[in-house]
Structures are given as structure tokens and as C-alpha cells.
Short mmCIF file of N, CA and C in Angstrom, two decimals:
data_model
loop_
_atom_site.label_atom_id
_atom_site.label_comp_id
_atom_site.label_asym_id
_atom_site.label_seq_id
_atom_site.Cartn_x
_atom_site.Cartn_y
_atom_site.Cartn_z
N UNK J 1 -94.40 -48.69 -68.28
CA UNK J 1 -94.36 -48.87 -66.86
C UNK J 1 -93.25 -48.03 -66.22
N UNK J 2 -92.10 -47.98 -66.86
CA UNK J 2 -90.99 -47.20 -66.32
C UNK J 2 -91.34 -45.72 -66.32
N UNK J 3 -92.06 -45.25 -67.35
CA UNK J 3 -92.44 -43.84 -67.43
C UNK J 3 -93.37 -43.48 -66.27
N UNK J 4 -94.23 -44.41 -65.90
CA UNK J 4 -95.18 -44.15 -64.83
C UNK J 4 -94.47 -43.98 -63.48
N UNK J 5 -93.38 -44.68 -63.25
CA UNK J 5 -92.65 -44.53 -61.98
C UNK J 5 -91.71 -43.33 -62.02
N UNK J 6 -91.22 -42.95 -63.20
CA UNK J 6 -90.28 -41.83 -63.31
C UNK J 6 -91.03 -40.50 -63.26
N UNK J 7 -92.20 -40.41 -63.86
CA UNK J 7 -92.95 -39.16 -63.91
C UNK J 7 -93.24 -38.61 -62.51
N UNK J 8 -93.70 -39.42 -61.54
CA UNK J 8 -93.93 -38.85 -60.21
C UNK J 8 -92.61 -38.40 -59.56
N UNK J 9 -91.52 -39.09 -59.84
CA UNK J 9 -90.23 -38.68 -59.27
C UNK J 9 -89.77 -37.35 -59.84
N UNK J 10 -89.97 -37.13 -61.13
CA UNK J 10 -89.59 -35.86 -61.75
C UNK J 10 -90.43 -34.73 -61.17
N UNK J 11 -91.73 -34.99 -60.97
CA UNK J 11 -92.61 -34.00 -60.37
C UNK J 11 -92.15 -33.66 -58.95
N UNK J 12 -91.78 -34.69 -58.19
CA UNK J 12 -91.28 -34.50 -56.83
C UNK J 12 -89.97 -33.71 -56.83
N UNK J 13 -89.09 -33.97 -57.77
CA UNK J 13 -87.83 -33.24 -57.88
C UNK J 13 -88.10 -31.77 -58.18
N UNK J 14 -89.06 -31.47 -59.05
CA UNK J 14 -89.40 -30.07 -59.35
C UNK J 14 -89.92 -29.36 -58.11
N UNK J 15 -90.72 -30.04 -57.31
CA UNK J 15 -91.24 -29.44 -56.08
C UNK J 15 -90.08 -29.15 -55.10
N UNK J 16 -89.18 -30.12 -54.95
CA UNK J 16 -88.04 -29.93 -54.05
C UNK J 16 -87.15 -28.78 -54.51
N UNK J 17 -86.91 -28.65 -55.81
CA UNK J 17 -86.09 -27.56 -56.33
C UNK J 17 -86.70 -26.21 -55.98
N UNK J 18 -88.00 -26.13 -56.08
CA UNK J 18 -88.65 -24.85 -55.78
C UNK J 18 -88.66 -24.55 -54.29
N UNK J 19 -88.61 -25.59 -53.47
CA UNK J 19 -88.61 -25.37 -52.02
C UNK J 19 -87.25 -24.93 -51.48
N UNK J 20 -86.20 -25.39 -52.12
CA UNK J 20 -84.86 -25.04 -51.65
C UNK J 20 -84.51 -23.66 -52.20
N UNK J 21 -84.38 -22.72 -51.31
CA UNK J 21 -84.08 -21.34 -51.71
C UNK J 21 -82.59 -21.19 -52.01
N UNK J 22 -82.27 -20.06 -52.59
CA UNK J 22 -80.87 -19.79 -52.89
C UNK J 22 -80.04 -19.70 -51.62
N UNK J 23 -80.61 -19.13 -50.57
CA UNK J 23 -79.88 -19.01 -49.30
C UNK J 23 -79.57 -20.39 -48.73
N UNK J 24 -80.54 -21.30 -48.83
CA UNK J 24 -80.31 -22.65 -48.34
C UNK J 24 -79.25 -23.35 -49.18
N UNK J 25 -79.26 -23.10 -50.47
CA UNK J 25 -78.24 -23.69 -51.34
C UNK J 25 -76.85 -23.19 -50.95
N UNK J 26 -76.73 -21.91 -50.62
CA UNK J 26 -75.46 -21.34 -50.21
C UNK J 26 -74.96 -21.96 -48.91
N UNK J 27 -75.89 -22.21 -47.99
CA UNK J 27 -75.50 -22.82 -46.72
C UNK J 27 -75.05 -24.26 -46.90
N UNK J 28 -75.55 -24.93 -47.91
CA UNK J 28 -75.18 -26.32 -48.16
C UNK J 28 -73.84 -26.45 -48.86
N UNK J 29 -73.37 -25.39 -49.49
CA UNK J 29 -72.08 -25.42 -50.18
C UNK J 29 -70.95 -25.48 -49.17
N UNK J 30 -69.85 -26.15 -49.53
CA UNK J 30 -68.69 -26.13 -48.63
C UNK J 30 -68.13 -24.71 -48.55
N UNK J 31 -67.52 -24.35 -47.43
CA UNK J 31 -67.00 -23.00 -47.29
C UNK J 31 -65.93 -22.70 -48.34
N UNK J 32 -65.91 -21.47 -48.78
CA UNK J 32 -64.93 -21.05 -49.77
C UNK J 32 -63.55 -21.06 -49.15
N UNK J 33 -62.54 -21.19 -49.99
CA UNK J 33 -61.18 -21.27 -49.46
C UNK J 33 -60.78 -19.98 -48.75
N UNK J 34 -61.24 -18.83 -49.22
CA UNK J 34 -60.90 -17.58 -48.54
C UNK J 34 -61.52 -17.53 -47.15
N UNK J 35 -62.75 -18.01 -47.06
CA UNK J 35 -63.42 -18.03 -45.77
C UNK J 35 -62.69 -18.97 -44.81
N UNK J 36 -62.27 -20.12 -45.31
CA UNK J 36 -61.52 -21.08 -44.50
C UNK J 36 -60.18 -20.49 -44.09
N UNK J 37 -59.49 -19.85 -45.02
CA UNK J 37 -58.20 -19.24 -44.71
C UNK J 37 -58.36 -18.15 -43.67
N UNK J 38 -59.40 -17.35 -43.81
CA UNK J 38 -59.66 -16.27 -42.85
C UNK J 38 -59.90 -16.86 -41.46
N UNK J 39 -60.70 -17.90 -41.40
CA UNK J 39 -61.00 -18.53 -40.11
C UNK J 39 -59.73 -19.11 -39.49
N UNK J 40 -58.92 -19.78 -40.29
CA UNK J 40 -57.68 -20.37 -39.78
C UNK J 40 -56.68 -19.30 -39.36
N UNK J 41 -56.62 -18.21 -40.12
CA UNK J 41 -55.70 -17.12 -39.79
C UNK J 41 -56.10 -16.48 -38.47
N UNK J 42 -57.38 -16.25 -38.28
CA UNK J 42 -57.84 -15.65 -37.04
C UNK J 42 -57.66 -16.61 -35.87
N UNK J 43 -57.89 -17.91 -36.12
CA UNK J 43 -57.68 -18.92 -35.08
C UNK J 43 -56.22 -18.92 -34.62
N UNK J 44 -55.30 -18.86 -35.56
CA UNK J 44 -53.88 -18.82 -35.21
C UNK J 44 -53.57 -17.56 -34.41
N UNK J 45 -54.15 -16.44 -34.82
CA UNK J 45 -53.92 -15.20 -34.09
C UNK J 45 -54.40 -15.31 -32.64
N UNK J 46 -55.57 -15.89 -32.46
CA UNK J 46 -56.10 -16.07 -31.10
C UNK J 46 -55.19 -16.99 -30.29
N UNK J 47 -54.70 -18.04 -30.92
CA UNK J 47 -53.79 -18.96 -30.22
C UNK J 47 -52.49 -18.25 -29.84
N UNK J 48 -52.01 -17.39 -30.71
CA UNK J 48 -50.79 -16.64 -30.43
C UNK J 48 -50.99 -15.68 -29.26
N UNK J 49 -52.16 -15.06 -29.21
CA UNK J 49 -52.45 -14.16 -28.09
C UNK J 49 -52.46 -14.94 -26.77
N UNK J 50 -53.06 -16.12 -26.79
CA UNK J 50 -53.05 -16.98 -25.60
C UNK J 50 -51.63 -17.40 -25.23
N UNK J 51 -50.83 -17.69 -26.25
CA UNK J 51 -49.45 -18.08 -26.03
C UNK J 51 -48.64 -16.92 -25.43
N UNK J 52 -48.90 -15.72 -25.90
CA UNK J 52 -48.20 -14.55 -25.35
C UNK J 52 -48.51 -14.39 -23.87
N UNK J 53 -49.76 -14.59 -23.50
CA UNK J 53 -50.15 -14.48 -22.09
C UNK J 53 -49.49 -15.57 -21.26
N UNK J 54 -49.57 -16.82 -21.73
CA UNK J 54 -49.00 -17.91 -20.93
C UNK J 54 -47.47 -17.81 -20.89
N UNK J 55 -46.86 -17.24 -21.92
CA UNK J 55 -45.43 -17.01 -21.91
C UNK J 55 -45.06 -16.01 -20.83
N UNK J 56 -45.84 -14.94 -20.72
CA UNK J 56 -45.60 -13.95 -19.68
C UNK J 56 -45.74 -14.57 -18.29
N UNK J 57 -46.77 -15.38 -18.12
CA UNK J 57 -46.99 -16.05 -16.84
C UNK J 57 -45.83 -17.00 -16.52
N UNK J 58 -45.34 -17.69 -17.53
CA UNK J 58 -44.23 -18.62 -17.35
C UNK J 58 -42.96 -17.87 -16.95
N UNK J 59 -42.65 -16.79 -17.64
CA UNK J 59 -41.44 -16.01 -17.33
C UNK J 59 -41.51 -15.47 -15.90
N UNK J 60 -42.66 -14.94 -15.54
CA UNK J 60 -42.83 -14.41 -14.18
C UNK J 60 -42.67 -15.52 -13.14
N UNK J 61 -43.30 -16.66 -13.37
CA UNK J 61 -43.21 -17.78 -12.42
C UNK J 61 -41.78 -18.30 -12.33
N UNK J 62 -41.08 -18.35 -13.47
CA UNK J 62 -39.70 -18.82 -13.48
C UNK J 62 -38.80 -17.85 -12.70
N UNK J 63 -39.01 -16.57 -12.90
CA UNK J 63 -38.23 -15.57 -12.16
C UNK J 63 -38.46 -15.71 -10.65
N UNK J 64 -39.70 -15.87 -10.27
CA UNK J 64 -40.03 -16.02 -8.84
C UNK J 64 -39.44 -17.31 -8.27
N UNK J 65 -39.47 -18.35 -9.07
CA UNK J 65 -38.91 -19.62 -8.64
C UNK J 65 -37.40 -19.50 -8.42
N UNK J 66 -36.71 -18.85 -9.36
CA UNK J 66 -35.27 -18.68 -9.24
C UNK J 66 -34.94 -17.83 -8.01
N UNK J 67 -35.70 -16.78 -7.82
CA UNK J 67 -35.48 -15.93 -6.65
C UNK J 67 -35.72 -16.73 -5.36
N UNK J 68 -36.79 -17.51 -5.35
CA UNK J 68 -37.08 -18.34 -4.18
C UNK J 68 -36.03 -19.41 -3.95
N UNK J 69 -35.54 -20.01 -5.03
CA UNK J 69 -34.50 -21.05 -4.90
C UNK J 69 -33.22 -20.45 -4.36
N UNK J 70 -32.92 -19.25 -4.78
CA UNK J 70 -31.72 -18.57 -4.29
C UNK J 70 -31.84 -18.26 -2.80
N UNK J 71 -33.02 -17.84 -2.38
CA UNK J 71 -33.23 -17.44 -0.98
C UNK J 71 -33.50 -18.64 -0.07
N UNK J 72 -33.99 -19.75 -0.63
CA UNK J 72 -34.35 -20.90 0.20
C UNK J 72 -33.13 -21.52 0.87
N UNK J 73 -32.00 -21.46 0.24
CA UNK J 73 -30.74 -21.95 0.80
C UNK J 73 -30.87 -23.32 1.46
N UNK J 74 -31.32 -24.27 0.69
CA UNK J 74 -31.37 -25.64 1.19
C UNK J 74 -32.65 -26.04 1.89
N UNK J 75 -33.61 -25.13 2.03
CA UNK J 75 -34.88 -25.48 2.68
C UNK J 75 -35.97 -25.52 1.61
N UNK J 76 -36.24 -26.71 1.04
CA UNK J 76 -37.20 -26.82 -0.05
C UNK J 76 -38.63 -26.46 0.33
N UNK J 77 -38.96 -26.50 1.61
CA UNK J 77 -40.32 -26.16 2.02
C UNK J 77 -40.64 -24.69 1.76
N UNK J 78 -39.61 -23.84 1.75
CA UNK J 78 -39.81 -22.42 1.47
C UNK J 78 -40.13 -22.17 0.00
N UNK J 79 -39.88 -23.17 -0.81
CA UNK J 79 -40.02 -23.03 -2.26
C UNK J 79 -41.30 -23.66 -2.80
N UNK J 80 -42.13 -24.22 -1.95
CA UNK J 80 -43.31 -24.97 -2.39
C UNK J 80 -44.27 -24.12 -3.21
N UNK J 81 -44.58 -22.93 -2.78
CA UNK J 81 -45.52 -22.07 -3.49
C UNK J 81 -45.00 -21.70 -4.87
N UNK J 82 -43.73 -21.30 -4.95
CA UNK J 82 -43.13 -20.92 -6.23
C UNK J 82 -43.07 -22.12 -7.18
N UNK J 83 -42.78 -23.28 -6.60
CA UNK J 83 -42.70 -24.51 -7.39
C UNK J 83 -44.07 -24.84 -8.00
N UNK J 84 -45.12 -24.75 -7.18
CA UNK J 84 -46.48 -25.02 -7.66
C UNK J 84 -46.88 -24.04 -8.75
N UNK J 85 -46.59 -22.76 -8.54
CA UNK J 85 -46.93 -21.74 -9.53
C UNK J 85 -46.18 -21.99 -10.83
N UNK J 86 -44.90 -22.33 -10.73
CA UNK J 86 -44.11 -22.60 -11.94
C UNK J 86 -44.64 -23.82 -12.69
N UNK J 87 -44.94 -24.87 -11.98
CA UNK J 87 -45.45 -26.08 -12.65
C UNK J 87 -46.80 -25.81 -13.32
N UNK J 88 -47.64 -25.01 -12.70
CA UNK J 88 -48.92 -24.64 -13.32
C UNK J 88 -48.68 -23.79 -14.57
N UNK J 89 -47.73 -22.87 -14.49
CA UNK J 89 -47.41 -22.03 -15.65
C UNK J 89 -46.82 -22.87 -16.78
N UNK J 90 -46.02 -23.86 -16.43
CA UNK J 90 -45.44 -24.76 -17.43
C UNK J 90 -46.54 -25.56 -18.13
N UNK J 91 -47.50 -26.06 -17.36
CA UNK J 91 -48.61 -26.82 -17.96
C UNK J 91 -49.43 -25.94 -18.90
N UNK J 92 -49.74 -24.72 -18.47
CA UNK J 92 -50.51 -23.81 -19.32
C UNK J 92 -49.75 -23.47 -20.59
N UNK J 93 -48.46 -23.20 -20.45
CA UNK J 93 -47.64 -22.88 -21.61
C UNK J 93 -47.54 -24.07 -22.57
N UNK J 94 -47.38 -25.25 -22.02
CA UNK J 94 -47.32 -26.46 -22.86
C UNK J 94 -48.60 -26.63 -23.66
N UNK J 95 -49.74 -26.43 -23.01
CA UNK J 95 -51.03 -26.55 -23.71
C UNK J 95 -51.16 -25.50 -24.81
N UNK J 96 -50.77 -24.26 -24.49
CA UNK J 96 -50.87 -23.19 -25.48
C UNK J 96 -49.89 -23.40 -26.64
N UNK J 97 -48.72 -23.94 -26.35
CA UNK J 97 -47.75 -24.26 -27.41
C UNK J 97 -48.32 -25.30 -28.36
N UNK J 98 -48.91 -26.33 -27.79
CA UNK J 98 -49.50 -27.38 -28.62
C UNK J 98 -50.64 -26.83 -29.47
N UNK J 99 -51.47 -26.02 -28.86
CA UNK J 99 -52.60 -25.41 -29.57
C UNK J 99 -52.11 -24.51 -30.71
N UNK J 100 -51.10 -23.69 -30.43
CA UNK J 100 -50.55 -22.81 -31.46
C UNK J 100 -49.90 -23.61 -32.58
N UNK J 101 -49.18 -24.65 -32.22
CA UNK J 101 -48.52 -25.48 -33.22
C UNK J 101 -49.55 -26.15 -34.14
N UNK J 102 -50.64 -26.62 -33.58
CA UNK J 102 -51.70 -27.23 -34.39
C UNK J 102 -52.34 -26.21 -35.32
N UNK J 103 -52.59 -25.00 -34.81
CA UNK J 103 -53.18 -23.95 -35.65
C UNK J 103 -52.20 -23.54 -36.75
N UNK J 104 -50.93 -23.47 -36.42
CA UNK J 104 -49.91 -23.13 -37.42
C UNK J 104 -49.83 -24.21 -38.49
N UNK J 105 -49.93 -25.46 -38.09
CA UNK J 105 -49.89 -26.58 -39.03
C UNK J 105 -51.06 -26.51 -40.02
N UNK J 106 -52.25 -26.10 -39.53
CA UNK J 106 -53.42 -25.99 -40.42
C UNK J 106 -53.25 -24.87 -41.44
N UNK J 107 -52.45 -23.88 -41.11
CA UNK J 107 -52.25 -22.72 -41.98
C UNK J 107 -50.89 -22.77 -42.69
N UNK J 108 -50.13 -23.80 -42.45
CA UNK J 108 -48.74 -23.88 -42.88
C UNK J 108 -48.51 -23.57 -44.36
N UNK J 109 -49.15 -24.23 -45.29
CA UNK J 109 -48.76 -23.96 -46.68
C UNK J 109 -48.95 -22.49 -47.06
N UNK J 110 -50.06 -21.89 -46.64
CA UNK J 110 -50.34 -20.51 -47.02
C UNK J 110 -49.35 -19.53 -46.40
N UNK J 111 -49.15 -19.64 -45.10
CA UNK J 111 -48.28 -18.67 -44.43
C UNK J 111 -46.82 -18.89 -44.82
N UNK J 112 -46.44 -20.12 -45.07
CA UNK J 112 -45.06 -20.41 -45.47
C UNK J 112 -44.77 -19.84 -46.85
N UNK J 113 -45.76 -19.76 -47.70
CA UNK J 113 -45.58 -19.19 -49.04
C UNK J 113 -45.53 -17.67 -48.96
N UNK J 114 -46.49 -17.09 -48.24
CA UNK J 114 -46.61 -15.62 -48.23
C UNK J 114 -45.64 -14.95 -47.26
N UNK J 115 -45.42 -15.53 -46.12
CA UNK J 115 -44.53 -14.92 -45.11
C UNK J 115 -43.70 -16.01 -44.43
N UNK J 116 -42.71 -16.54 -45.13
CA UNK J 116 -41.90 -17.60 -44.53
C UNK J 116 -41.14 -17.12 -43.29
N UNK J 117 -40.83 -15.83 -43.21
CA UNK J 117 -40.14 -15.31 -42.03
C UNK J 117 -41.00 -15.45 -40.77
N UNK J 118 -42.28 -15.15 -40.90
CA UNK J 118 -43.19 -15.30 -39.76
C UNK J 118 -43.34 -16.77 -39.40
N UNK J 119 -43.52 -17.60 -40.42
CA UNK J 119 -43.67 -19.03 -40.19
C UNK J 119 -42.45 -19.59 -39.47
N UNK J 120 -41.26 -19.23 -39.94
CA UNK J 120 -40.04 -19.72 -39.31
C UNK J 120 -39.90 -19.22 -37.87
N UNK J 121 -40.26 -17.96 -37.63
CA UNK J 121 -40.19 -17.41 -36.26
C UNK J 121 -41.11 -18.17 -35.32
N UNK J 122 -42.33 -18.42 -35.77
CA UNK J 122 -43.30 -19.12 -34.92
C UNK J 122 -42.88 -20.57 -34.68
N UNK J 123 -42.40 -21.20 -35.73
CA UNK J 123 -41.96 -22.59 -35.60
C UNK J 123 -40.74 -22.69 -34.67
N UNK J 124 -39.80 -21.76 -34.84
CA UNK J 124 -38.60 -21.74 -34.00
C UNK J 124 -38.97 -21.46 -32.54
N UNK J 125 -39.91 -20.54 -32.35
CA UNK J 125 -40.35 -20.23 -30.99
C UNK J 125 -40.93 -21.48 -30.33
N UNK J 126 -41.77 -22.19 -31.04
CA UNK J 126 -42.38 -23.39 -30.48
C UNK J 126 -41.31 -24.42 -30.11
N UNK J 127 -40.33 -24.58 -30.97
CA UNK J 127 -39.28 -25.57 -30.69
C UNK J 127 -38.42 -25.16 -29.50
N UNK J 128 -37.97 -23.91 -29.47
CA UNK J 128 -37.11 -23.48 -28.36
C UNK J 128 -37.90 -23.40 -27.06
N UNK J 129 -39.13 -22.97 -27.14
CA UNK J 129 -39.94 -22.86 -25.92
C UNK J 129 -40.24 -24.25 -25.37
N UNK J 130 -40.45 -25.22 -26.24
CA UNK J 130 -40.70 -26.59 -25.77
C UNK J 130 -39.49 -27.12 -25.02
N UNK J 131 -38.30 -26.87 -25.55
CA UNK J 131 -37.08 -27.30 -24.86
C UNK J 131 -36.92 -26.60 -23.53
N UNK J 132 -37.20 -25.31 -23.51
CA UNK J 132 -37.11 -24.52 -22.28
C UNK J 132 -38.10 -25.01 -21.23
N UNK J 133 -39.29 -25.37 -21.68
CA UNK J 133 -40.32 -25.90 -20.77
C UNK J 133 -39.86 -27.22 -20.16
N UNK J 134 -39.28 -28.09 -20.98
CA UNK J 134 -38.81 -29.38 -20.48
C UNK J 134 -37.72 -29.22 -19.42
N UNK J 135 -36.75 -28.36 -19.71
CA UNK J 135 -35.66 -28.14 -18.75
C UNK J 135 -36.21 -27.50 -17.48
N UNK J 136 -37.10 -26.53 -17.63
CA UNK J 136 -37.68 -25.85 -16.47
C UNK J 136 -38.45 -26.83 -15.60
N UNK J 137 -39.18 -27.73 -16.23
CA UNK J 137 -39.94 -28.72 -15.46
C UNK J 137 -38.99 -29.62 -14.66
N UNK J 138 -37.90 -30.07 -15.30
CA UNK J 138 -36.94 -30.91 -14.58
C UNK J 138 -36.32 -30.17 -13.40
N UNK J 139 -35.98 -28.90 -13.62
CA UNK J 139 -35.37 -28.11 -12.54
C UNK J 139 -36.39 -27.83 -11.43
N UNK J 140 -37.63 -27.60 -11.78
CA UNK J 140 -38.65 -27.31 -10.77
C UNK J 140 -38.91 -28.52 -9.88
N UNK J 141 -38.65 -29.70 -10.40
CA UNK J 141 -38.90 -30.91 -9.62
C UNK J 141 -37.77 -31.24 -8.65
N UNK J 142 -36.66 -30.50 -8.72
CA UNK J 142 -35.57 -30.70 -7.76
C UNK J 142 -36.00 -30.16 -6.39
N UNK J 143 -35.48 -30.77 -5.36
CA UNK J 143 -35.78 -30.31 -4.01
C UNK J 143 -34.65 -29.49 -3.41
N UNK J 144 -33.45 -29.71 -3.88
CA UNK J 144 -32.31 -28.90 -3.43
C UNK J 144 -31.56 -28.41 -4.66
N UNK J 145 -30.85 -27.32 -4.48
CA UNK J 145 -30.17 -26.70 -5.61
C UNK J 145 -28.71 -26.45 -5.30
N UNK J 146 -27.87 -27.02 -6.13
CA UNK J 146 -26.44 -26.72 -6.05
C UNK J 146 -26.21 -25.38 -6.77
N UNK J 147 -25.06 -24.82 -6.62
CA UNK J 147 -24.75 -23.54 -7.25
C UNK J 147 -24.92 -23.63 -8.78
N UNK J 148 -24.49 -24.74 -9.36
CA UNK J 148 -24.62 -24.86 -10.82
C UNK J 148 -26.09 -24.93 -11.24
N UNK J 149 -26.95 -25.50 -10.40
CA UNK J 149 -28.38 -25.53 -10.70
C UNK J 149 -28.94 -24.10 -10.72
N UNK J 150 -28.52 -23.30 -9.75
CA UNK J 150 -28.99 -21.91 -9.70
C UNK J 150 -28.47 -21.13 -10.90
N UNK J 151 -27.22 -21.39 -11.30
CA UNK J 151 -26.67 -20.72 -12.49
C UNK J 151 -27.47 -21.12 -13.74
N UNK J 152 -27.81 -22.39 -13.82
CA UNK J 152 -28.61 -22.85 -14.97
C UNK J 152 -30.00 -22.21 -14.95
N UNK J 153 -30.58 -22.08 -13.78
CA UNK J 153 -31.89 -21.44 -13.67
C UNK J 153 -31.82 -19.97 -14.09
N UNK J 154 -30.74 -19.28 -13.69
CA UNK J 154 -30.56 -17.89 -14.12
C UNK J 154 -30.45 -17.81 -15.65
N UNK J 155 -29.73 -18.75 -16.24
CA UNK J 155 -29.61 -18.79 -17.71
C UNK J 155 -30.97 -19.07 -18.35
N UNK J 156 -31.77 -19.93 -17.71
CA UNK J 156 -33.11 -20.21 -18.23
C UNK J 156 -33.98 -18.94 -18.23
N UNK J 157 -33.86 -18.15 -17.18
CA UNK J 157 -34.62 -16.90 -17.10
C UNK J 157 -34.22 -15.97 -18.24
N UNK J 158 -32.91 -15.84 -18.47
CA UNK J 158 -32.43 -14.97 -19.56
C UNK J 158 -32.94 -15.47 -20.91
N UNK J 159 -32.90 -16.77 -21.12
CA UNK J 159 -33.39 -17.35 -22.37
C UNK J 159 -34.89 -17.14 -22.51
N UNK J 160 -35.62 -17.31 -21.42
CA UNK J 160 -37.08 -17.14 -21.44
C UNK J 160 -37.45 -15.70 -21.78
N UNK J 161 -36.72 -14.74 -21.21
CA UNK J 161 -36.99 -13.33 -21.52
C UNK J 161 -36.72 -13.02 -22.99
N UNK J 162 -35.59 -13.53 -23.50
CA UNK J 162 -35.26 -13.30 -24.91
C UNK J 162 -36.31 -13.94 -25.81
N UNK J 163 -36.69 -15.15 -25.48
CA UNK J 163 -37.68 -15.87 -26.27
C UNK J 163 -39.02 -15.14 -26.23
N UNK J 164 -39.33 -14.53 -25.10
CA UNK J 164 -40.58 -13.77 -24.97
C UNK J 164 -40.58 -12.57 -25.92
N UNK J 165 -39.44 -11.90 -26.05
CA UNK J 165 -39.34 -10.77 -26.98
C UNK J 165 -39.49 -11.23 -28.42
N UNK J 166 -38.91 -12.38 -28.73
CA UNK J 166 -39.00 -12.91 -30.09
C UNK J 166 -40.45 -13.23 -30.45
N UNK J 167 -41.16 -13.90 -29.55
CA UNK J 167 -42.55 -14.25 -29.87
C UNK J 167 -43.41 -13.01 -29.93
N UNK J 168 -43.11 -12.01 -29.10
CA UNK J 168 -43.86 -10.76 -29.17
C UNK J 168 -43.72 -10.09 -30.53
N UNK J 169 -42.51 -10.07 -31.05
CA UNK J 169 -42.27 -9.50 -32.38
C UNK J 169 -42.94 -10.31 -33.48
N UNK J 170 -42.88 -11.63 -33.37
CA UNK J 170 -43.52 -12.50 -34.37
C UNK J 170 -45.03 -12.33 -34.35
N UNK J 171 -45.61 -12.19 -33.17
CA UNK J 171 -47.06 -11.99 -33.07
C UNK J 171 -47.45 -10.67 -33.72
N UNK J 172 -46.69 -9.64 -33.48
CA UNK J 172 -47.00 -8.33 -34.07
C UNK J 172 -46.87 -8.38 -35.59
N UNK J 173 -45.83 -9.02 -36.09
CA UNK J 173 -45.66 -9.17 -37.55
C UNK J 173 -46.83 -9.96 -38.14
N UNK J 174 -47.24 -11.01 -37.46
CA UNK J 174 -48.36 -11.82 -37.95
C UNK J 174 -49.65 -11.01 -37.92
N UNK J 175 -49.85 -10.25 -36.85
CA UNK J 175 -51.06 -9.41 -36.75
C UNK J 175 -51.12 -8.43 -37.91
N UNK J 176 -50.02 -7.79 -38.22
CA UNK J 176 -49.98 -6.84 -39.33
C UNK J 176 -50.24 -7.54 -40.66
N UNK J 177 -49.65 -8.71 -40.84
CA UNK J 177 -49.86 -9.49 -42.06
C UNK J 177 -51.32 -9.87 -42.23
N UNK J 178 -51.93 -10.37 -41.17
CA UNK J 178 -53.33 -10.80 -41.26
C UNK J 178 -54.25 -9.60 -41.48
N UNK J 179 -53.98 -8.51 -40.78
CA UNK J 179 -54.81 -7.31 -40.94
C UNK J 179 -54.72 -6.77 -42.36
N UNK J 180 -53.55 -6.85 -42.98
CA UNK J 180 -53.39 -6.37 -44.35
C UNK J 180 -53.99 -7.34 -45.36
N UNK J 181 -54.01 -8.62 -45.03
CA UNK J 181 -54.49 -9.65 -45.96
C UNK J 181 -56.01 -9.79 -45.93
N UNK J 182 -56.60 -9.73 -44.76
CA UNK J 182 -58.03 -9.94 -44.61
C UNK J 182 -58.66 -8.73 -43.96
N UNK J 183 -59.89 -8.47 -44.34
CA UNK J 183 -60.64 -7.45 -43.60
C UNK J 183 -61.55 -8.20 -42.62
N UNK J 184 -61.35 -7.93 -41.35
CA UNK J 184 -62.09 -8.61 -40.30
C UNK J 184 -63.05 -7.64 -39.63
N UNK J 185 -64.17 -8.15 -39.21
CA UNK J 185 -65.04 -7.36 -38.34
C UNK J 185 -64.44 -7.37 -36.94
N UNK J 186 -63.73 -8.48 -36.62
CA UNK J 186 -63.08 -8.59 -35.32
C UNK J 186 -61.94 -7.58 -35.25
N UNK J 187 -61.63 -7.15 -34.08
CA UNK J 187 -60.58 -6.15 -33.89
C UNK J 187 -59.22 -6.81 -33.84
N UNK J 188 -58.26 -6.20 -34.50
CA UNK J 188 -56.87 -6.64 -34.42
C UNK J 188 -56.09 -5.54 -33.75
#
């Protein structure tokens, strides 16, 4: 009796094996680690490019805000446009920082082993930029500025420019590392 129920199942299994092609079997396999690493590496690169853009927007908005705060001389209504632009740039930068940090975390063990200098630069950038964003947001929410506030804003601009150069260098180093490690159809 058991043979009678097993025989049709074996026949059905043989039919299914013949129906599943090699290509279908390949698609059912989990992605190879190199393919996953390549995808994660390119994802991080794309996030870094977005971060570079939002960093530029943030630095520009911060510079305009400081200039406006200096010229407003106690009239906060003159600063409304610059304040709005800066807060929008801060939000965009915060989102891009979080996105880059998540992508870096997914690639952390590999990049930390192969290029710890790049990993440390990116991690340090995220930490310092997050602090800079927090201070900038607090300063942007002020309605009047004392001389020390303006001095602090000027220092923030200098720090933002320096940090922008650091991330630019780290992005270029990462781009070169990824281009040397993987061959992409996508352009680097």
C-alpha cells in the first residue's frame, strides 16, 4: 500500500525536476556574497553622492543664513527666507546622513577590513556632521542674534567647509576603492 502512494509521488517529482530549468534554479538560489557585496558597495556610493550634494546645499544655506543674520541687525523678519532654506537643508542633510550611515553599517565588516581608513573617515564625518546639524538647527531657530551667536555661526561655517572637504576626499577614496574592487557596468 505504501508503495502505491509513493510511486505516483516519485513520478510527479521526476516531472517537476524536468520542468524546472537551470535558469530557474539559478534564480531560486540566494544571491552570491560577491553579488551582495557589489550591490551594497554601489548602494553606499550612491548614498555618499547624495550626501555630498546635501552637504553642499547645507554649507551654502548656512553661509547665506550667517550673512543674513549679520545684515538683519535685530530684525528677524529679514531672515525668514534664509532660515527656511537652512532648515530645509538641515532636514535633507539629516536624512542623507541617516541613509549613508545605514548603508555603511550594512557594509561595515567588509570595508572596515579592507579599507579601515575610509570606514573611519565616513564614520567620523557622520558623527561630526550630525553634531554640526544639531547646533545649526538650534541657532537657526533663534530670532535674534547676539555678537557671540554670530561668532559661533561663523565658526560653524568654517567647520562645515572643512567637513565638506573631508567628505569629498573620503568619497573619492571610496570611489577608487570600489572601482578597483568591482567591475561595474554602472559608471563611477
